[in-house]
Every structure is written in C-alpha cells, then in structure tokens.
Amino acid sequence: MAEHAGLRLPDDPKLAQNIAWFARALRKAGLNVGPGRIVQAVRAVEAAGFTDRRDFYWTLHACFVSGRAEREVFDQIFRLFWRDPRFMEQMMSFLVPSVRGTQEEREARAAERRAAEAILDGAEAPEPPAPEPPEGADRIEVDAARTMSDEERLRTLDFEQMSTAEMARAKRIIARMSLPVPPLRSRRTMASVDGRQPDWRRTMRGAMRRGGEVDRFALRRQRLRWPSLVAICDISGSMSRYSRAVLHFLHAVSNRSGAGWADVHAFTFGTRLTNITRHLRARDVDAALAAAGAEAQDWEGGTRIGQSIDRFNRDWSRRVMGQGAIVLLITDGLDRGDPDLLDRAMRRLQLSAQKVIWLNPLLRFDGFAPRAQGVATMMRHVDSFRAGHDIAALEELAKAVSRPDDAGERARMLRMLR
C-alpha cells in the first residue's frame, strides 16, 4: 500500500453503508464484488477494528481483491473514496487530459481510467481549450485517414486492462464472431450418385430384381460429420475476466446457425467442475452468463486443475466428447495440486479428443516460460498452445481449429523444457 498522506478515516456511524457504497464503486470499475463479499467485509472490519488506516486498507483489500491486476484499481478507488482530496483532480485529468505545453504528461494506466469512470460515475470534466499556434507559425494538418480505428485498437487490448466501457464494446465485437470448422470424413459411407466407391451390395440387390443382369453400378461415398466443441474454462480469481470473455465467445458460437459444430459444451472449474452447457443455449447472453454464474458457485475461488479435469474424464467425457471432439482448455496452468494426478488427467483428455487447444493469457508476456510445474506438465499433453488475452487471440482460434498441424507456441515451449 502506498503512503496516503492526509487520509482521514471518517467518524461516520454508518460505516456498513459506506463500505457498501465503496463496494459499488469497485463493481463499476470491473471487480467482481457481490453482496456476499460486502457482508464479509463489514464483518472483517468489525473484527479488525477501525482505528488504523493501514489495517483498514488491508482488511478491505483481503475481502475485495482476487488478483494482481485488481490491486491498482482497488488502490485508486480506496484513496479517492476515503477522502484523499488530491486524487479527485487526478481522476478528472485521466478522463480529459489537459494541455501543459511541452511538458509530457503521464499516460493514465487502464486501471486508473477504470477507477475514474467508477468513482466519477459519468461526471464530465470541462473540455480543455485548444492551444493557439504562435503568430507566423505554420499550421500543421494531420491526416488521420489511416490511423488505427477504435475497434482495431480494441482488438489487441488485453481483457484485463479494458475499462468498463471498453469491455462492453469488446463483448459486442465478440458477439459477431464465429468459429468455422471443417467437417470430418467418417469411415462410414452413404449412397451417392457421384460417389467414387462401388457399392457391391446395392449393385447385386438391384441385379437380382432384374433376373441377375447388372446394368449399372451403385456408388457410395464417405459420410461427412461435424465435430463437437468442448470448452473447459478456469474461473479462478486470476482467470475470471478472461473466462467471461471466452464464455461470451462460446455463447456466440453455440447460438450462431451454420457454424458447423455438432454440439457446443461448456464447463467451468475453480475448486469444482460445473456443467453450464444448458445456460449458454439461452438467446440473451447476459441472462445466459448470469445463470451460469449462479450455477458455478466457485467464481474467483481457488484452482484445482488436476482434480477438475480428472472429474471431467470420469463423469462427462463419454457423454460429450464423442468421436473427433475438439477441446478448448482456458486456464493459466498454475496448479498447486498433485502433479501426477494432473499428468494422468491431461493424458487421458488428449487421448479422448481429436485435438486439445490450450488458451493461456500468460502467453501475452514476452518473457513467459513454462517454469511452473503445472504448466510444464500440461504442455506435454496439448496439441496447440495459444494466447487468449484479447479479441485478436480469439480470432486466431480459427487457424488452430481448421489446421490439423497448427501447434501455436507449443514447439517453442517444449524446447524450453529440454
């Protein structure tokens, strides 16, 4: 926690109400704060006391913050909400930057912009006046015809760094996306007038109707069938925002006609495995994800990857996988459970699927390496390893699905393990 000079904790008897309003600001900034956490925070403050601002900060921090990316948002909103007057001007400047001559102004981080939007709640800052060029100076006109559009910039912006408004626009883009898949050729055949294989049984049956005379050959061709898509999403604290974006994508895929998939199944896991397939079939995406969130009681909890995948193999694999199913595994791979259990579960999952595609948002970092034991164990049992932190990464999924030889970054990661 940074030093908050002059921060005065108010002597307000309605402390519980103030904490509830503080939680409301956090929720507007994108943190997953519900009534349960608010009650927990009130009880924690009651137990810890309300005498020292540092203890008060860390008490609320323990109740409301689930991941490293949320710390900056929490810190900014805490300092502004609990009466640090210096930060009101700073928050307003993040929404409408001012002109300060040749002095470079620090660019607001995404967490700070999100905090400003939540705290100010629609407040508008005055538009700064445009600076007049000095007399005799040449007027410079900028042609912005080829600059990156807002939607193009949004495609490569990390989901975790998006503000509330940017996330809403990203969801609208995701709703228009599709995931085409080529059909699979089955070993079974079907009658066809333009087939390339002779159908001797039908040929002889037709000849018997005509006294044994063969006047034409019956033909057949291979059947085409569509694979199933099975998504297993990690909804622990570090993965919650990414998994919500992927579930929006899966909802669009499962409700888009002509996508080609035989079935789309979705599972979430944190400390336990939950089947949310039926909820994604609702036409309204908000209603679908609200029902899925109510079904999965372990949102933003711990992570038990090995146990969850083992349960999927035991209870659901034969029901939903079929032949030729493609599995999307969305997790950061940071598992602290039994590595032998994780190894066995991942090996069986790979043997049951046509292809296992692992989406890991940690791949967005240039220095990412499979040093964690869980990541190294899982890497040996996936067919493709890709990033899953922005819209562009979701669009690249089409390559991993349609190309059997696409492995993403898996080969490079395996070289690091040697």
Coordinates of C-alpha atoms in Angstrom, one line a residue:
M1 CA 0.0 0.0 0.0
A2 CA 1.3 3.4 -0.9
E3 CA 1.5 6.1 1.7
H4 CA -1.7 8.1 1.8
A5 CA -0.7 11.5 3.3
G6 CA -3.6 13.3 4.9
L7 CA -6.0 10.4 4.5
R8 CA -8.6 10.8 7.2
L9 CA -11.0 7.9 8.0
P10 CA -14.4 9.5 8.7
D11 CA -16.1 9.2 12.1
D12 CA -19.4 8.1 10.4
P13 CA -21.6 5.8 12.4
K14 CA -23.0 4.4 9.1
L15 CA -19.7 2.5 8.4
A16 CA -21.5 -0.5 6.9
Q17 CA -23.3 1.8 4.4
N18 CA -20.1 3.5 3.4
I19 CA -18.4 0.1 2.8
A20 CA -21.4 -0.9 0.6
W21 CA -21.0 2.3 -1.5
F22 CA -17.3 1.6 -1.7
A23 CA -18.0 -1.9 -3.0
R24 CA -20.5 -0.4 -5.5
A25 CA -17.7 1.7 -6.9
L26 CA -15.4 -1.3 -7.1
R27 CA -18.1 -3.2 -9.0
K28 CA -18.5 -0.4 -11.5
A29 CA -14.7 -0.5 -12.1
G30 CA -14.9 -4.2 -13.1
L31 CA -14.2 -6.0 -9.9
N32 CA -16.5 -9.0 -9.2
V33 CA -17.9 -7.7 -5.9
G34 CA -21.2 -9.1 -4.8
P35 CA -23.4 -9.0 -1.6
G36 CA -21.5 -11.9 0.0
R37 CA -18.2 -10.0 -0.2
I38 CA -19.8 -6.9 1.2
V39 CA -21.1 -8.7 4.2
Q40 CA -17.8 -10.4 4.6
A41 CA -16.0 -7.0 4.5
V42 CA -18.3 -5.5 7.1
R43 CA -17.7 -8.4 9.5
A44 CA -14.0 -8.3 8.8
V45 CA -13.8 -4.5 9.7
E46 CA -15.9 -5.2 12.8
A47 CA -13.4 -7.8 13.9
A48 CA -10.2 -6.0 12.9
G49 CA -11.3 -2.6 14.3
F50 CA -11.4 0.9 12.7
T51 CA -8.5 2.7 14.3
D52 CA -5.6 2.4 11.9
R53 CA -5.9 3.3 8.2
R54 CA -3.3 0.7 7.1
D55 CA -5.2 -2.1 8.9
F56 CA -8.4 -0.8 7.4
Y57 CA -6.9 -0.8 3.9
W58 CA -5.6 -4.3 4.1
T59 CA -8.8 -5.6 5.6
L60 CA -10.9 -4.4 2.7
H61 CA -8.1 -5.5 0.3
A62 CA -8.3 -9.1 1.6
C63 CA -12.1 -9.1 1.1
F64 CA -12.4 -7.4 -2.4
V65 CA -9.2 -8.1 -4.3
S66 CA -8.8 -11.5 -6.1
G67 CA -5.8 -11.0 -8.4
R68 CA -2.8 -8.9 -9.0
A69 CA -4.4 -6.9 -11.8
E70 CA -7.2 -5.7 -9.5
R71 CA -4.8 -4.1 -7.0
E72 CA -4.2 -0.9 -8.9
V73 CA -8.0 -0.4 -9.3
F74 CA -8.6 -1.0 -5.6
D75 CA -5.8 1.3 -4.6
Q76 CA -7.0 4.2 -6.7
I77 CA -10.7 3.9 -5.7
F78 CA -9.7 3.5 -2.0
R79 CA -7.7 6.6 -2.0
L80 CA -10.4 8.6 -3.7
F81 CA -13.4 7.2 -1.9
W82 CA -12.0 7.5 1.6
R83 CA -11.4 11.2 1.4
D84 CA -8.0 11.9 -0.2
P85 CA -8.7 15.2 -1.9
R86 CA -5.6 15.2 -4.0
F87 CA -6.9 12.3 -6.1
M88 CA -10.1 14.0 -7.3
E89 CA -8.2 16.3 -9.7
Q90 CA -6.0 13.4 -10.8
M91 CA -9.0 11.2 -11.6
M92 CA -10.6 14.0 -13.7
S93 CA -7.4 14.5 -15.6
F94 CA -7.4 10.8 -16.5
L95 CA -10.7 11.2 -18.3
V96 CA -9.9 14.5 -20.1
P97 CA -6.2 15.1 -20.3
S98 CA -5.1 18.7 -20.2
V99 CA -2.5 20.5 -22.3
R100 CA 0.7 21.5 -20.5
G101 CA 2.9 22.9 -23.2
T102 CA 5.9 20.9 -24.0
Q103 CA 5.8 19.0 -20.6
E104 CA 5.0 15.4 -21.2
E105 CA 2.0 14.2 -19.2
R106 CA 2.0 10.7 -17.7
E107 CA -0.4 8.4 -19.6
A108 CA -3.1 7.0 -17.4
R109 CA -3.0 3.3 -16.9
A110 CA -6.1 1.2 -17.7
A111 CA -6.7 0.5 -14.0
E112 CA -6.7 4.2 -13.2
R113 CA -9.1 5.0 -16.1
R114 CA -11.4 2.3 -14.8
A115 CA -11.3 3.7 -11.3
A116 CA -12.0 7.2 -12.6
E117 CA -15.0 6.0 -14.5
A118 CA -16.4 4.2 -11.5
I119 CA -15.9 6.9 -8.9
L120 CA -17.0 9.9 -11.0
D121 CA -19.9 7.9 -12.4
G122 CA -20.5 9.9 -15.5
A123 CA -19.2 13.3 -14.3
E124 CA -17.9 15.4 -17.1
A125 CA -14.8 17.4 -16.9
P126 CA -14.6 20.7 -18.9
E127 CA -13.1 20.3 -22.3
P128 CA -9.6 21.8 -22.4
P129 CA -9.2 24.7 -24.8
A130 CA -7.2 24.0 -28.0
P131 CA -3.8 25.8 -27.9
E132 CA -3.4 28.6 -30.4
P133 CA -0.3 28.4 -32.6
P134 CA 2.2 31.2 -32.3
E135 CA 2.0 34.1 -34.8
G136 CA 3.7 33.3 -38.0
A137 CA 4.0 29.6 -37.3
D138 CA 3.0 27.2 -40.0
R139 CA -0.3 25.4 -39.3
I140 CA 0.2 21.6 -39.3
E141 CA -2.7 19.5 -40.5
V142 CA -2.7 15.8 -39.6
D143 CA -4.2 13.3 -42.0
A144 CA -5.8 10.6 -39.7
A145 CA -7.4 8.6 -42.5
R146 CA -5.0 5.7 -42.0
T147 CA -4.7 5.8 -38.2
M148 CA -5.9 2.8 -36.3
S149 CA -9.6 2.9 -35.6
D150 CA -11.0 2.4 -32.1
E151 CA -12.2 -1.1 -33.0
E152 CA -8.8 -2.1 -34.3
R153 CA -7.1 -0.9 -31.2
L154 CA -9.7 -2.7 -29.1
R155 CA -8.8 -6.0 -30.8
T156 CA -5.3 -6.0 -29.4
L157 CA -6.1 -4.6 -25.9
D158 CA -5.8 -7.0 -23.0
F159 CA -9.2 -8.0 -21.5
E160 CA -7.7 -7.3 -18.0
Q161 CA -6.7 -3.8 -19.0
M162 CA -10.0 -2.8 -20.5
S163 CA -12.2 -0.2 -18.9
T164 CA -15.8 -0.9 -18.2
A165 CA -16.9 0.8 -21.5
E166 CA -14.2 -0.9 -23.5
M167 CA -15.2 -4.3 -22.2
A168 CA -18.8 -3.6 -23.2
R169 CA -17.7 -2.7 -26.8
A170 CA -15.5 -5.8 -26.8
K171 CA -18.4 -8.0 -26.0
R172 CA -20.4 -6.6 -28.9
I173 CA -17.5 -7.4 -31.2
I174 CA -17.2 -10.9 -29.8
A175 CA -21.0 -11.4 -30.3
R176 CA -20.4 -11.0 -34.1
M177 CA -17.5 -13.5 -34.2
S178 CA -17.8 -17.1 -35.5
L179 CA -15.6 -20.2 -35.3
P180 CA -15.9 -22.2 -38.6
V181 CA -14.8 -25.7 -38.6
P182 CA -14.2 -28.1 -41.5
P183 CA -16.2 -31.4 -41.4
L184 CA -14.6 -34.7 -40.7
R185 CA -14.7 -37.6 -43.1
S186 CA -16.2 -40.7 -41.4
R187 CA -15.3 -44.2 -42.2
R188 CA -19.0 -44.9 -42.8
T189 CA -20.3 -44.5 -46.3
M190 CA -23.6 -43.5 -47.8
A191 CA -25.2 -44.0 -51.2
S192 CA -24.3 -41.3 -53.7
V193 CA -24.8 -40.9 -57.5
D194 CA -21.5 -39.2 -57.8
G195 CA -19.6 -41.3 -55.4
R196 CA -16.2 -42.9 -56.2
Q197 CA -16.5 -46.2 -54.4
P198 CA -18.6 -49.1 -55.8
D199 CA -21.4 -50.3 -53.6
W200 CA -21.4 -54.1 -54.4
R201 CA -24.3 -54.9 -52.1
R202 CA -26.7 -52.5 -53.7
T203 CA -25.4 -53.4 -57.1
M204 CA -26.2 -57.1 -56.6
R205 CA -29.6 -56.4 -54.9
G206 CA -30.6 -54.4 -58.0
A207 CA -29.3 -57.1 -60.3
M208 CA -31.4 -59.8 -58.5
R209 CA -34.6 -57.7 -59.2
R210 CA -33.7 -57.8 -62.9
G211 CA -33.0 -61.6 -63.1
G212 CA -29.3 -61.3 -62.3
E213 CA -28.5 -58.8 -65.0
V214 CA -26.1 -56.0 -63.9
D215 CA -26.9 -52.9 -66.0
R216 CA -25.4 -50.3 -63.7
F217 CA -23.1 -50.0 -60.7
A218 CA -24.3 -48.4 -57.4
L219 CA -21.8 -46.0 -55.9
R220 CA -21.1 -44.7 -52.5
R221 CA -19.0 -42.0 -50.7
Q222 CA -17.8 -41.3 -47.3
R223 CA -20.1 -39.6 -44.9
L224 CA -19.2 -36.1 -43.5
R225 CA -19.8 -35.4 -39.9
W226 CA -19.3 -32.3 -37.7
P227 CA -17.2 -32.4 -34.6
S228 CA -18.3 -31.3 -31.1
L229 CA -16.7 -28.4 -29.3
V230 CA -15.9 -28.8 -25.6
A231 CA -14.7 -25.8 -23.6
I232 CA -13.3 -26.2 -20.1
C233 CA -12.8 -22.7 -18.5
D234 CA -10.9 -21.8 -15.4
I235 CA -12.9 -19.3 -13.4
S236 CA -10.5 -18.8 -10.5
G237 CA -9.5 -15.3 -9.4
S238 CA -6.6 -14.9 -11.8
M239 CA -8.7 -16.1 -14.8
S240 CA -12.2 -14.7 -14.1
R241 CA -12.1 -11.7 -16.6
Y242 CA -10.6 -13.8 -19.4
S243 CA -13.0 -16.7 -18.9
R244 CA -16.0 -14.3 -19.0
A245 CA -14.8 -13.0 -22.4
V246 CA -14.3 -16.6 -23.7
L247 CA -17.8 -17.6 -22.5
H248 CA -19.3 -14.6 -24.4
F249 CA -17.5 -16.1 -27.4
L250 CA -18.8 -19.6 -26.8
H251 CA -22.3 -18.2 -26.5
A252 CA -22.0 -16.6 -29.9
V253 CA -20.6 -19.8 -31.4
S254 CA -23.3 -22.0 -29.9
N255 CA -26.2 -19.7 -31.0
R256 CA -25.0 -19.0 -34.5
S257 CA -26.7 -21.0 -37.2
G258 CA -24.5 -22.6 -39.8
A259 CA -21.4 -22.7 -37.6
G260 CA -20.9 -26.4 -38.4
W261 CA -20.4 -27.7 -34.8
A262 CA -22.5 -30.7 -33.9
D263 CA -22.7 -29.6 -30.3
V264 CA -21.1 -27.0 -28.1
H265 CA -20.5 -28.0 -24.4
A266 CA -19.1 -25.6 -21.8
F267 CA -17.7 -26.4 -18.3
T268 CA -16.2 -24.2 -15.7
F269 CA -13.9 -25.1 -12.9
G270 CA -12.2 -23.5 -9.9
T271 CA -12.4 -25.7 -6.9
R272 CA -15.0 -27.9 -8.6
L273 CA -16.3 -28.8 -12.1
T274 CA -19.7 -27.3 -13.3
N275 CA -21.5 -28.0 -16.5
I276 CA -23.1 -24.8 -17.8
T277 CA -23.9 -26.0 -21.3
R278 CA -27.7 -25.6 -21.0
H279 CA -27.3 -22.0 -19.8
L280 CA -25.3 -21.0 -22.9
R281 CA -28.3 -22.0 -25.1
A282 CA -30.3 -19.1 -23.9
R283 CA -30.6 -16.4 -26.6
D284 CA -29.8 -13.5 -24.4
V285 CA -26.1 -13.5 -23.5
D286 CA -26.5 -11.6 -20.2
A287 CA -29.2 -13.9 -19.0
A288 CA -27.1 -16.9 -20.0
L289 CA -24.0 -15.8 -18.2
A290 CA -26.0 -14.7 -15.1
A291 CA -27.5 -18.2 -14.9
A292 CA -24.1 -19.8 -15.5
G293 CA -22.6 -17.6 -12.7
A294 CA -25.4 -18.7 -10.3
E295 CA -24.7 -22.4 -11.3
A296 CA -21.0 -22.1 -10.7
Q297 CA -20.6 -21.2 -7.1
D298 CA -16.7 -21.1 -7.2
W299 CA -16.2 -18.0 -9.3
E300 CA -12.9 -16.3 -8.4
G301 CA -12.1 -19.0 -5.9
G302 CA -9.0 -21.3 -5.9
T303 CA -7.8 -23.6 -8.6
R304 CA -7.8 -27.4 -8.8
I305 CA -6.9 -28.2 -12.4
G306 CA -5.9 -31.8 -11.9
Q307 CA -9.0 -32.7 -9.9
S308 CA -11.4 -30.9 -12.2
I309 CA -10.1 -32.5 -15.4
D310 CA -10.0 -35.9 -13.7
R311 CA -13.7 -35.5 -12.8
F312 CA -14.5 -34.4 -16.4
N313 CA -12.8 -37.5 -17.7
R314 CA -14.7 -39.7 -15.2
D315 CA -18.2 -38.2 -15.3
W316 CA -18.5 -36.3 -18.6
S317 CA -16.0 -37.5 -21.2
R318 CA -18.1 -40.3 -22.7
R319 CA -21.2 -38.2 -22.7
V320 CA -20.0 -35.1 -24.6
M321 CA -16.8 -36.0 -26.4
G322 CA -18.0 -38.5 -29.0
Q323 CA -15.6 -39.1 -31.8
G324 CA -13.5 -36.2 -33.1
A325 CA -14.3 -33.6 -30.4
I326 CA -12.1 -30.5 -30.1
V327 CA -11.3 -29.4 -26.6
L328 CA -10.6 -25.7 -25.7
L329 CA -8.8 -25.5 -22.3
I330 CA -8.8 -22.0 -20.9
T331 CA -6.5 -21.7 -17.9
D332 CA -3.2 -20.2 -16.8
G333 CA -2.0 -23.7 -15.7
L334 CA -1.0 -22.5 -12.2
D335 CA -2.0 -25.6 -10.3
R336 CA -0.7 -26.5 -6.8
G337 CA -2.3 -29.9 -6.6
D338 CA -0.8 -33.4 -7.2
P339 CA 1.3 -33.2 -10.4
D340 CA 0.9 -37.0 -11.0
L341 CA -2.9 -36.6 -11.0
L342 CA -2.7 -33.6 -13.4
D343 CA -0.4 -35.7 -15.7
R344 CA -2.8 -38.6 -15.8
A345 CA -5.9 -36.4 -16.3
M346 CA -4.3 -34.5 -19.2
R347 CA -3.0 -37.6 -20.9
R348 CA -6.5 -39.2 -20.9
L349 CA -8.1 -35.9 -22.0
Q350 CA -5.7 -35.8 -25.0
L351 CA -6.3 -39.4 -25.9
S352 CA -10.1 -38.8 -25.9
A353 CA -10.1 -35.7 -28.1
Q354 CA -9.3 -35.1 -31.7
K355 CA -7.3 -32.0 -30.6
V356 CA -6.7 -30.2 -27.3
I357 CA -6.1 -26.4 -27.7
W358 CA -4.8 -24.6 -24.7
L359 CA -5.6 -20.9 -24.4
N360 CA -3.3 -19.3 -21.8
P361 CA -3.4 -15.5 -21.2
L362 CA 0.0 -15.6 -19.6
L363 CA 1.5 -16.1 -23.1
R364 CA 1.0 -12.4 -23.7
F365 CA 4.1 -11.7 -21.7
D366 CA 7.3 -11.8 -23.8
G367 CA 9.3 -13.5 -21.1
F368 CA 6.8 -16.2 -20.5
A369 CA 8.4 -19.7 -20.0
P370 CA 6.9 -23.0 -18.7
R371 CA 8.7 -22.9 -15.4
A372 CA 5.7 -23.6 -13.2
Q373 CA 5.3 -27.3 -12.6
G374 CA 1.6 -27.3 -13.6
V375 CA 2.3 -25.5 -16.9
A376 CA 5.2 -27.9 -17.8
T377 CA 3.0 -30.9 -17.0
M378 CA 0.1 -29.8 -19.1
M379 CA 2.3 -28.6 -22.0
R380 CA 3.2 -32.2 -22.9
H381 CA -0.4 -33.2 -23.4
V382 CA -1.8 -30.5 -25.6
D383 CA -1.8 -30.2 -29.4
S384 CA -1.8 -26.4 -29.7
F385 CA -0.8 -23.7 -27.3
R386 CA -2.1 -20.2 -27.9
A387 CA -2.7 -16.9 -26.1
G388 CA -6.2 -16.0 -25.0
H389 CA -6.0 -12.5 -23.7
D390 CA -7.6 -10.3 -26.4
I391 CA -10.0 -10.3 -29.3
A392 CA -7.3 -10.9 -31.8
A393 CA -6.3 -14.1 -30.0
L394 CA -9.9 -15.4 -30.2
E395 CA -9.9 -14.6 -33.9
E396 CA -6.8 -16.7 -34.3
L397 CA -8.5 -19.7 -32.9
A398 CA -9.9 -20.4 -36.4
K399 CA -6.4 -21.3 -37.5
A400 CA -5.9 -23.7 -34.6
V401 CA -9.3 -25.4 -35.3
S402 CA -9.1 -25.7 -39.1
R403 CA -5.5 -26.7 -39.5
P404 CA -4.6 -30.1 -38.0
D405 CA -0.9 -29.3 -37.9
D406 CA -1.3 -26.0 -36.1
A407 CA 0.5 -26.1 -32.8
G408 CA 0.8 -22.4 -31.9
E409 CA 3.6 -21.8 -29.5
R410 CA 3.8 -25.4 -28.2
A411 CA 7.0 -26.3 -30.1
R412 CA 8.8 -23.3 -28.7
M413 CA 7.6 -24.0 -25.1
L414 CA 8.7 -27.7 -25.4
R415 CA 12.2 -26.6 -26.4
M416 CA 12.4 -24.6 -23.2
L417 CA 11.6 -27.7 -21.2
R418 CA 14.5 -29.7 -22.6

